[in-house]
């Protein structure tokens, strides 16, 4: 994709993989929009990245923690960006205890699944106008341990410190696959990618589980290494036109039976449209 084709929007771009993705894109000379919740940390990251890269780097403040906040973010992005080449839904959290937002939604489900779903749907008309365009969701191989209960998962009634992160990634994957089916032929592709086990603060916490995760990360990849597959999926002509796939790094991953359950995917699609207050879903 040429630099004049449109901007590359990266959520959660002030640290970790998101920051590394934004840096790599900017070093390629591509225009980047960093979406960050904290404007001070976001500006520090933007300044550092833009100082050594030829690509334009902008910052947009946005909070993915509630439905109204995501709608406001989408409106601001549409106001400021007339052409969008790619949306990279990177922002993610791993909550240590159940918390719900003002919408009554569990925060992990909101940030990891519903927020990317809302943002993708609200930006979809602009992406279609600028086709070919791409959406890349940062997924996780841990989705294979997840469960998806339309009655309990959204509000966290089935919250588990060890499993809810995987639940949210399964929900996101199910709805990504349904989205791909619905937008087929529009010139917009959507895929998910597991970037590897990365040395970030995701999942760190107290107790034996937190200790185990920290020990595993001693052998994990750096954020820069983790940015490789998402940037490849966002930019490479090798995957131009590829849609509805889950990649483990640069290789297509095998989906579980649950992930291939189209009835479950449609159920979560309809639920996400309602919870996300989407009026014109495809």
GROMACS .gro file of C-alpha atoms in nm:
model
  282
    1UNK     CA    1   0.000   0.000   0.000
    2UNK     CA    2   0.137   0.337  -0.096
    3UNK     CA    3   0.186   0.611   0.160
    4UNK     CA    4  -0.078   0.825  -0.013
    5UNK     CA    5  -0.338   0.551   0.011
    6UNK     CA    6  -0.447   0.652   0.359
    7UNK     CA    7  -0.353   0.641   0.723
    8UNK     CA    8  -0.276   0.340   0.941
    9UNK     CA    9  -0.465   0.363   1.268
   10UNK     CA   10  -0.315   0.175   1.564
   11UNK     CA   11  -0.501   0.152   1.895
   12UNK     CA   12  -0.312   0.117   2.221
   13UNK     CA   13  -0.008   0.266   2.053
   14UNK     CA   14   0.175   0.430   2.342
   15UNK     CA   15   0.349   0.114   2.466
   16UNK     CA   16   0.423  -0.251   2.398
   17UNK     CA   17   0.337  -0.406   2.065
   18UNK     CA   18   0.122  -0.109   1.963
   19UNK     CA   19   0.412   0.132   1.997
   20UNK     CA   20   0.639  -0.105   1.806
   21UNK     CA   21   0.379  -0.142   1.529
   22UNK     CA   22   0.343   0.235   1.498
   23UNK     CA   23   0.721   0.278   1.486
   24UNK     CA   24   0.768   0.010   1.221
   25UNK     CA   25   0.495   0.158   1.000
   26UNK     CA   26   0.638   0.508   1.035
   27UNK     CA   27   0.986   0.382   0.948
   28UNK     CA   28   0.834   0.242   0.629
   29UNK     CA   29   0.725   0.596   0.545
   30UNK     CA   30   0.356   0.528   0.608
   31UNK     CA   31   0.126   0.780   0.779
   32UNK     CA   32   0.031   0.659   1.127
   33UNK     CA   33  -0.244   0.763   1.367
   34UNK     CA   34  -0.173   0.651   1.722
   35UNK     CA   35  -0.480   0.606   1.941
   36UNK     CA   36  -0.389   0.634   2.309
   37UNK     CA   37  -0.599   0.667   2.624
   38UNK     CA   38  -0.341   0.875   2.812
   39UNK     CA   39  -0.253   1.190   2.612
   40UNK     CA   40   0.073   1.255   2.799
   41UNK     CA   41   0.208   0.905   2.743
   42UNK     CA   42   0.074   0.913   2.390
   43UNK     CA   43   0.252   1.236   2.307
   44UNK     CA   44   0.578   1.105   2.450
   45UNK     CA   45   0.550   0.799   2.228
   46UNK     CA   46   0.447   1.002   1.923
   47UNK     CA   47   0.741   1.241   1.961
   48UNK     CA   48   0.989   0.956   2.000
   49UNK     CA   49   0.858   0.769   1.696
   50UNK     CA   50   0.825   1.072   1.469
   51UNK     CA   51   1.175   1.197   1.550
   52UNK     CA   52   1.335   0.905   1.371
   53UNK     CA   53   1.086   0.810   1.101
   54UNK     CA   54   0.990   0.959   0.762
   55UNK     CA   55   0.621   0.876   0.799
   56UNK     CA   56   0.373   1.124   0.945
   57UNK     CA   57   0.271   1.035   1.301
   58UNK     CA   58  -0.043   1.180   1.461
   59UNK     CA   59  -0.196   1.127   1.802
   60UNK     CA   60  -0.567   1.091   1.880
   61UNK     CA   61  -0.681   1.052   2.240
   62UNK     CA   62  -0.943   0.783   2.284
   63UNK     CA   63  -1.085   0.562   2.557
   64UNK     CA   64  -1.201   0.211   2.465
   65UNK     CA   65  -1.343   0.138   2.808
   66UNK     CA   66  -1.709   0.215   2.736
   67UNK     CA   67  -1.945   0.221   2.440
   68UNK     CA   68  -1.993   0.598   2.426
   69UNK     CA   69  -1.617   0.655   2.438
   70UNK     CA   70  -1.559   0.432   2.135
   71UNK     CA   71  -1.833   0.612   1.942
   72UNK     CA   72  -1.667   0.946   2.025
   73UNK     CA   73  -1.330   0.813   1.912
   74UNK     CA   74  -1.472   0.689   1.582
   75UNK     CA   75  -1.639   1.025   1.519
   76UNK     CA   76  -1.309   1.205   1.581
   77UNK     CA   77  -1.117   0.972   1.352
   78UNK     CA   78  -1.375   1.016   1.075
   79UNK     CA   79  -1.361   1.393   1.119
   80UNK     CA   80  -0.982   1.405   1.092
   81UNK     CA   81  -0.906   1.127   0.843
   82UNK     CA   82  -1.055   1.130   0.496
   83UNK     CA   83  -0.870   0.817   0.383
   84UNK     CA   84  -0.801   0.512   0.596
   85UNK     CA   85  -0.580   0.235   0.459
   86UNK     CA   86  -0.580   0.012   0.765
   87UNK     CA   87  -0.721  -0.017   1.116
   88UNK     CA   88  -0.507  -0.219   1.356
   89UNK     CA   89  -0.706  -0.311   1.666
   90UNK     CA   90  -0.419  -0.367   1.905
   91UNK     CA   91  -0.531  -0.233   2.244
   92UNK     CA   92  -0.589  -0.508   2.497
   93UNK     CA   93  -0.603  -0.575   2.870
   94UNK     CA   94  -0.593  -0.871   3.108
   95UNK     CA   95  -0.795  -0.786   3.418
   96UNK     CA   96  -0.703  -0.941   3.752
   97UNK     CA   97  -1.055  -0.911   3.893
   98UNK     CA   98  -1.404  -0.855   3.760
   99UNK     CA   99  -1.491  -0.494   3.692
  100UNK     CA  100  -1.785  -0.361   3.493
  101UNK     CA  101  -1.820  -0.027   3.320
  102UNK     CA  102  -2.114   0.214   3.309
  103UNK     CA  103  -2.272  -0.004   3.038
  104UNK     CA  104  -2.269  -0.304   3.272
  105UNK     CA  105  -2.003  -0.475   3.061
  106UNK     CA  106  -1.698  -0.654   3.198
  107UNK     CA  107  -1.391  -0.449   3.109
  108UNK     CA  108  -1.190  -0.728   2.941
  109UNK     CA  109  -1.484  -0.810   2.714
  110UNK     CA  110  -1.533  -0.439   2.641
  111UNK     CA  111  -1.174  -0.350   2.551
  112UNK     CA  112  -1.062  -0.672   2.385
  113UNK     CA  113  -1.376  -0.753   2.191
  114UNK     CA  114  -1.657  -0.499   2.183
  115UNK     CA  115  -1.444  -0.185   2.134
  116UNK     CA  116  -1.264  -0.324   1.824
  117UNK     CA  117  -1.598  -0.444   1.690
  118UNK     CA  118  -1.759  -0.100   1.733
  119UNK     CA  119  -1.460   0.086   1.591
  120UNK     CA  120  -1.437  -0.144   1.289
  121UNK     CA  121  -1.806  -0.106   1.207
  122UNK     CA  122  -1.810   0.271   1.250
  123UNK     CA  123  -1.500   0.316   1.032
  124UNK     CA  124  -1.611   0.057   0.776
  125UNK     CA  125  -1.783   0.303   0.538
  126UNK     CA  126  -1.460   0.508   0.517
  127UNK     CA  127  -1.254   0.194   0.468
  128UNK     CA  128  -1.488   0.085   0.186
  129UNK     CA  129  -1.453   0.427   0.020
  130UNK     CA  130  -1.077   0.380   0.026
  131UNK     CA  131  -1.069   0.014  -0.080
  132UNK     CA  132  -0.862  -0.190  -0.098
  133UNK     CA  133  -0.826  -0.146   0.276
  134UNK     CA  134  -0.753  -0.373   0.569
  135UNK     CA  135  -0.849  -0.440   0.930
  136UNK     CA  136  -0.607  -0.631   1.151
  137UNK     CA  137  -0.708  -0.757   1.494
  138UNK     CA  138  -0.436  -0.854   1.739
  139UNK     CA  139  -0.553  -1.192   1.860
  140UNK     CA  140  -0.408  -1.453   2.091
  141UNK     CA  141  -0.343  -1.822   2.062
  142UNK     CA  142  -0.492  -1.852   2.411
  143UNK     CA  143  -0.836  -1.818   2.253
  144UNK     CA  144  -0.835  -2.200   2.234
  145UNK     CA  145  -0.890  -2.208   2.612
  146UNK     CA  146  -1.177  -1.960   2.598
  147UNK     CA  147  -1.550  -2.006   2.630
  148UNK     CA  148  -1.820  -1.778   2.493
  149UNK     CA  149  -2.153  -1.759   2.674
  150UNK     CA  150  -2.381  -1.486   2.533
  151UNK     CA  151  -2.571  -1.471   2.863
  152UNK     CA  152  -2.273  -1.449   3.100
  153UNK     CA  153  -1.952  -1.345   2.925
  154UNK     CA  154  -2.042  -0.983   2.837
  155UNK     CA  155  -2.111  -0.888   3.198
  156UNK     CA  156  -1.840  -1.112   3.341
  157UNK     CA  157  -2.072  -1.341   3.534
  158UNK     CA  158  -1.832  -1.619   3.430
  159UNK     CA  159  -1.522  -1.413   3.516
  160UNK     CA  160  -1.202  -1.604   3.575
  161UNK     CA  161  -0.865  -1.442   3.618
  162UNK     CA  162  -0.701  -1.726   3.430
  163UNK     CA  163  -0.958  -1.761   3.150
  164UNK     CA  164  -1.149  -1.436   3.084
  165UNK     CA  165  -0.872  -1.295   2.864
  166UNK     CA  166  -0.900  -1.607   2.648
  167UNK     CA  167  -1.281  -1.570   2.648
  168UNK     CA  168  -1.253  -1.217   2.512
  169UNK     CA  169  -1.016  -1.325   2.236
  170UNK     CA  170  -1.249  -1.608   2.136
  171UNK     CA  171  -1.541  -1.363   2.114
  172UNK     CA  172  -1.331  -1.130   1.902
  173UNK     CA  173  -1.224  -1.413   1.671
  174UNK     CA  174  -1.580  -1.541   1.626
  175UNK     CA  175  -1.709  -1.198   1.530
  176UNK     CA  176  -1.406  -1.128   1.306
  177UNK     CA  177  -1.490  -1.439   1.107
  178UNK     CA  178  -1.855  -1.331   1.079
  179UNK     CA  179  -1.746  -0.982   0.975
  180UNK     CA  180  -1.530  -1.127   0.698
  181UNK     CA  181  -1.829  -1.320   0.565
  182UNK     CA  182  -2.046  -1.008   0.568
  183UNK     CA  183  -1.799  -0.772   0.398
  184UNK     CA  184  -1.676  -1.017   0.137
  185UNK     CA  185  -1.649  -0.843  -0.200
  186UNK     CA  186  -1.631  -0.488  -0.060
  187UNK     CA  187  -1.255  -0.454  -0.103
  188UNK     CA  188  -1.203  -0.447   0.274
  189UNK     CA  189  -1.031  -0.744   0.437
  190UNK     CA  190  -1.023  -0.839   0.803
  191UNK     CA  191  -0.793  -1.087   0.973
  192UNK     CA  192  -0.660  -1.167   1.319
  193UNK     CA  193  -0.302  -1.244   1.416
  194UNK     CA  194  -0.132  -1.393   1.719
  195UNK     CA  195   0.195  -1.195   1.740
  196UNK     CA  196   0.367  -1.440   1.972
  197UNK     CA  197   0.428  -1.433   2.346
  198UNK     CA  198   0.561  -1.085   2.402
  199UNK     CA  199   0.755  -0.929   2.687
  200UNK     CA  200   0.498  -0.671   2.802
  201UNK     CA  201   0.303  -0.612   3.122
  202UNK     CA  202  -0.007  -0.790   2.992
  203UNK     CA  203  -0.130  -1.047   3.244
  204UNK     CA  204   0.117  -0.953   3.517
  205UNK     CA  205  -0.032  -0.971   3.862
  206UNK     CA  206   0.000  -1.119   4.210
  207UNK     CA  207  -0.006  -1.482   4.309
  208UNK     CA  208   0.110  -1.804   4.140
  209UNK     CA  209  -0.052  -1.723   3.805
  210UNK     CA  210   0.117  -1.384   3.784
  211UNK     CA  211   0.450  -1.541   3.876
  212UNK     CA  212   0.408  -1.810   3.610
  213UNK     CA  213   0.328  -1.551   3.342
  214UNK     CA  214   0.629  -1.339   3.439
  215UNK     CA  215   0.856  -1.644   3.427
  216UNK     CA  216   0.726  -1.736   3.082
  217UNK     CA  217   0.795  -1.386   2.956
  218UNK     CA  218   1.162  -1.417   3.043
  219UNK     CA  219   1.187  -1.624   2.725
  220UNK     CA  220   0.935  -1.418   2.527
  221UNK     CA  221   0.987  -1.203   2.220
  222UNK     CA  222   1.040  -0.828   2.232
  223UNK     CA  223   0.761  -0.590   2.127
  224UNK     CA  224   0.963  -0.513   1.814
  225UNK     CA  225   0.963  -0.882   1.722
  226UNK     CA  226   0.592  -0.899   1.805
  227UNK     CA  227   0.520  -0.617   1.562
  228UNK     CA  228   0.652  -0.814   1.265
  229UNK     CA  229   0.345  -1.026   1.185
  230UNK     CA  230   0.084  -0.750   1.241
  231UNK     CA  231   0.274  -0.508   1.016
  232UNK     CA  232   0.318  -0.778   0.751
  233UNK     CA  233  -0.054  -0.850   0.761
  234UNK     CA  234  -0.133  -0.478   0.738
  235UNK     CA  235   0.098  -0.397   0.449
  236UNK     CA  236   0.228  -0.695   0.252
  237UNK     CA  237   0.101  -0.760  -0.100
  238UNK     CA  238   0.144  -1.130  -0.019
  239UNK     CA  239  -0.180  -1.115   0.182
  240UNK     CA  240  -0.366  -0.863  -0.030
  241UNK     CA  241  -0.723  -0.986  -0.066
  242UNK     CA  242  -0.684  -1.248   0.209
  243UNK     CA  243  -0.969  -1.220   0.460
  244UNK     CA  244  -1.129  -1.412   0.744
  245UNK     CA  245  -0.809  -1.585   0.855
  246UNK     CA  246  -0.635  -1.633   1.188
  247UNK     CA  247  -0.257  -1.618   1.166
  248UNK     CA  248  -0.004  -1.752   1.411
  249UNK     CA  249   0.277  -1.511   1.332
  250UNK     CA  250   0.301  -1.526   0.950
  251UNK     CA  251   0.140  -1.867   0.912
  252UNK     CA  252  -0.232  -1.937   0.895
  253UNK     CA  253  -0.347  -2.104   1.215
  254UNK     CA  254  -0.589  -2.393   1.246
  255UNK     CA  255  -0.921  -2.294   1.400
  256UNK     CA  256  -1.089  -2.489   1.676
  257UNK     CA  257  -1.436  -2.634   1.630
  258UNK     CA  258  -1.575  -2.359   1.854
  259UNK     CA  259  -1.419  -2.085   1.642
  260UNK     CA  260  -1.568  -2.244   1.329
  261UNK     CA  261  -1.918  -2.249   1.482
  262UNK     CA  262  -2.102  -2.010   1.250
  263UNK     CA  263  -2.421  -2.016   1.457
  264UNK     CA  264  -2.227  -1.905   1.765
  265UNK     CA  265  -2.050  -1.638   1.559
  266UNK     CA  266  -2.382  -1.500   1.434
  267UNK     CA  267  -2.517  -1.501   1.789
  268UNK     CA  268  -2.223  -1.295   1.915
  269UNK     CA  269  -2.243  -1.071   1.608
  270UNK     CA  270  -2.607  -0.985   1.681
  271UNK     CA  271  -2.529  -0.939   2.049
  272UNK     CA  272  -2.234  -0.713   1.972
  273UNK     CA  273  -2.442  -0.499   1.736
  274UNK     CA  274  -2.694  -0.447   2.015
  275UNK     CA  275  -2.443  -0.389   2.294
  276UNK     CA  276  -2.232  -0.164   2.073
  277UNK     CA  277  -2.531   0.042   1.957
  278UNK     CA  278  -2.441  -0.008   1.590
  279UNK     CA  279  -2.713   0.124   1.360
  280UNK     CA  280  -2.583   0.029   1.016
  281UNK     CA  281  -2.394  -0.298   1.053
  282UNK     CA  282  -2.332  -0.490   0.728
   0.00000   0.00000   0.00000
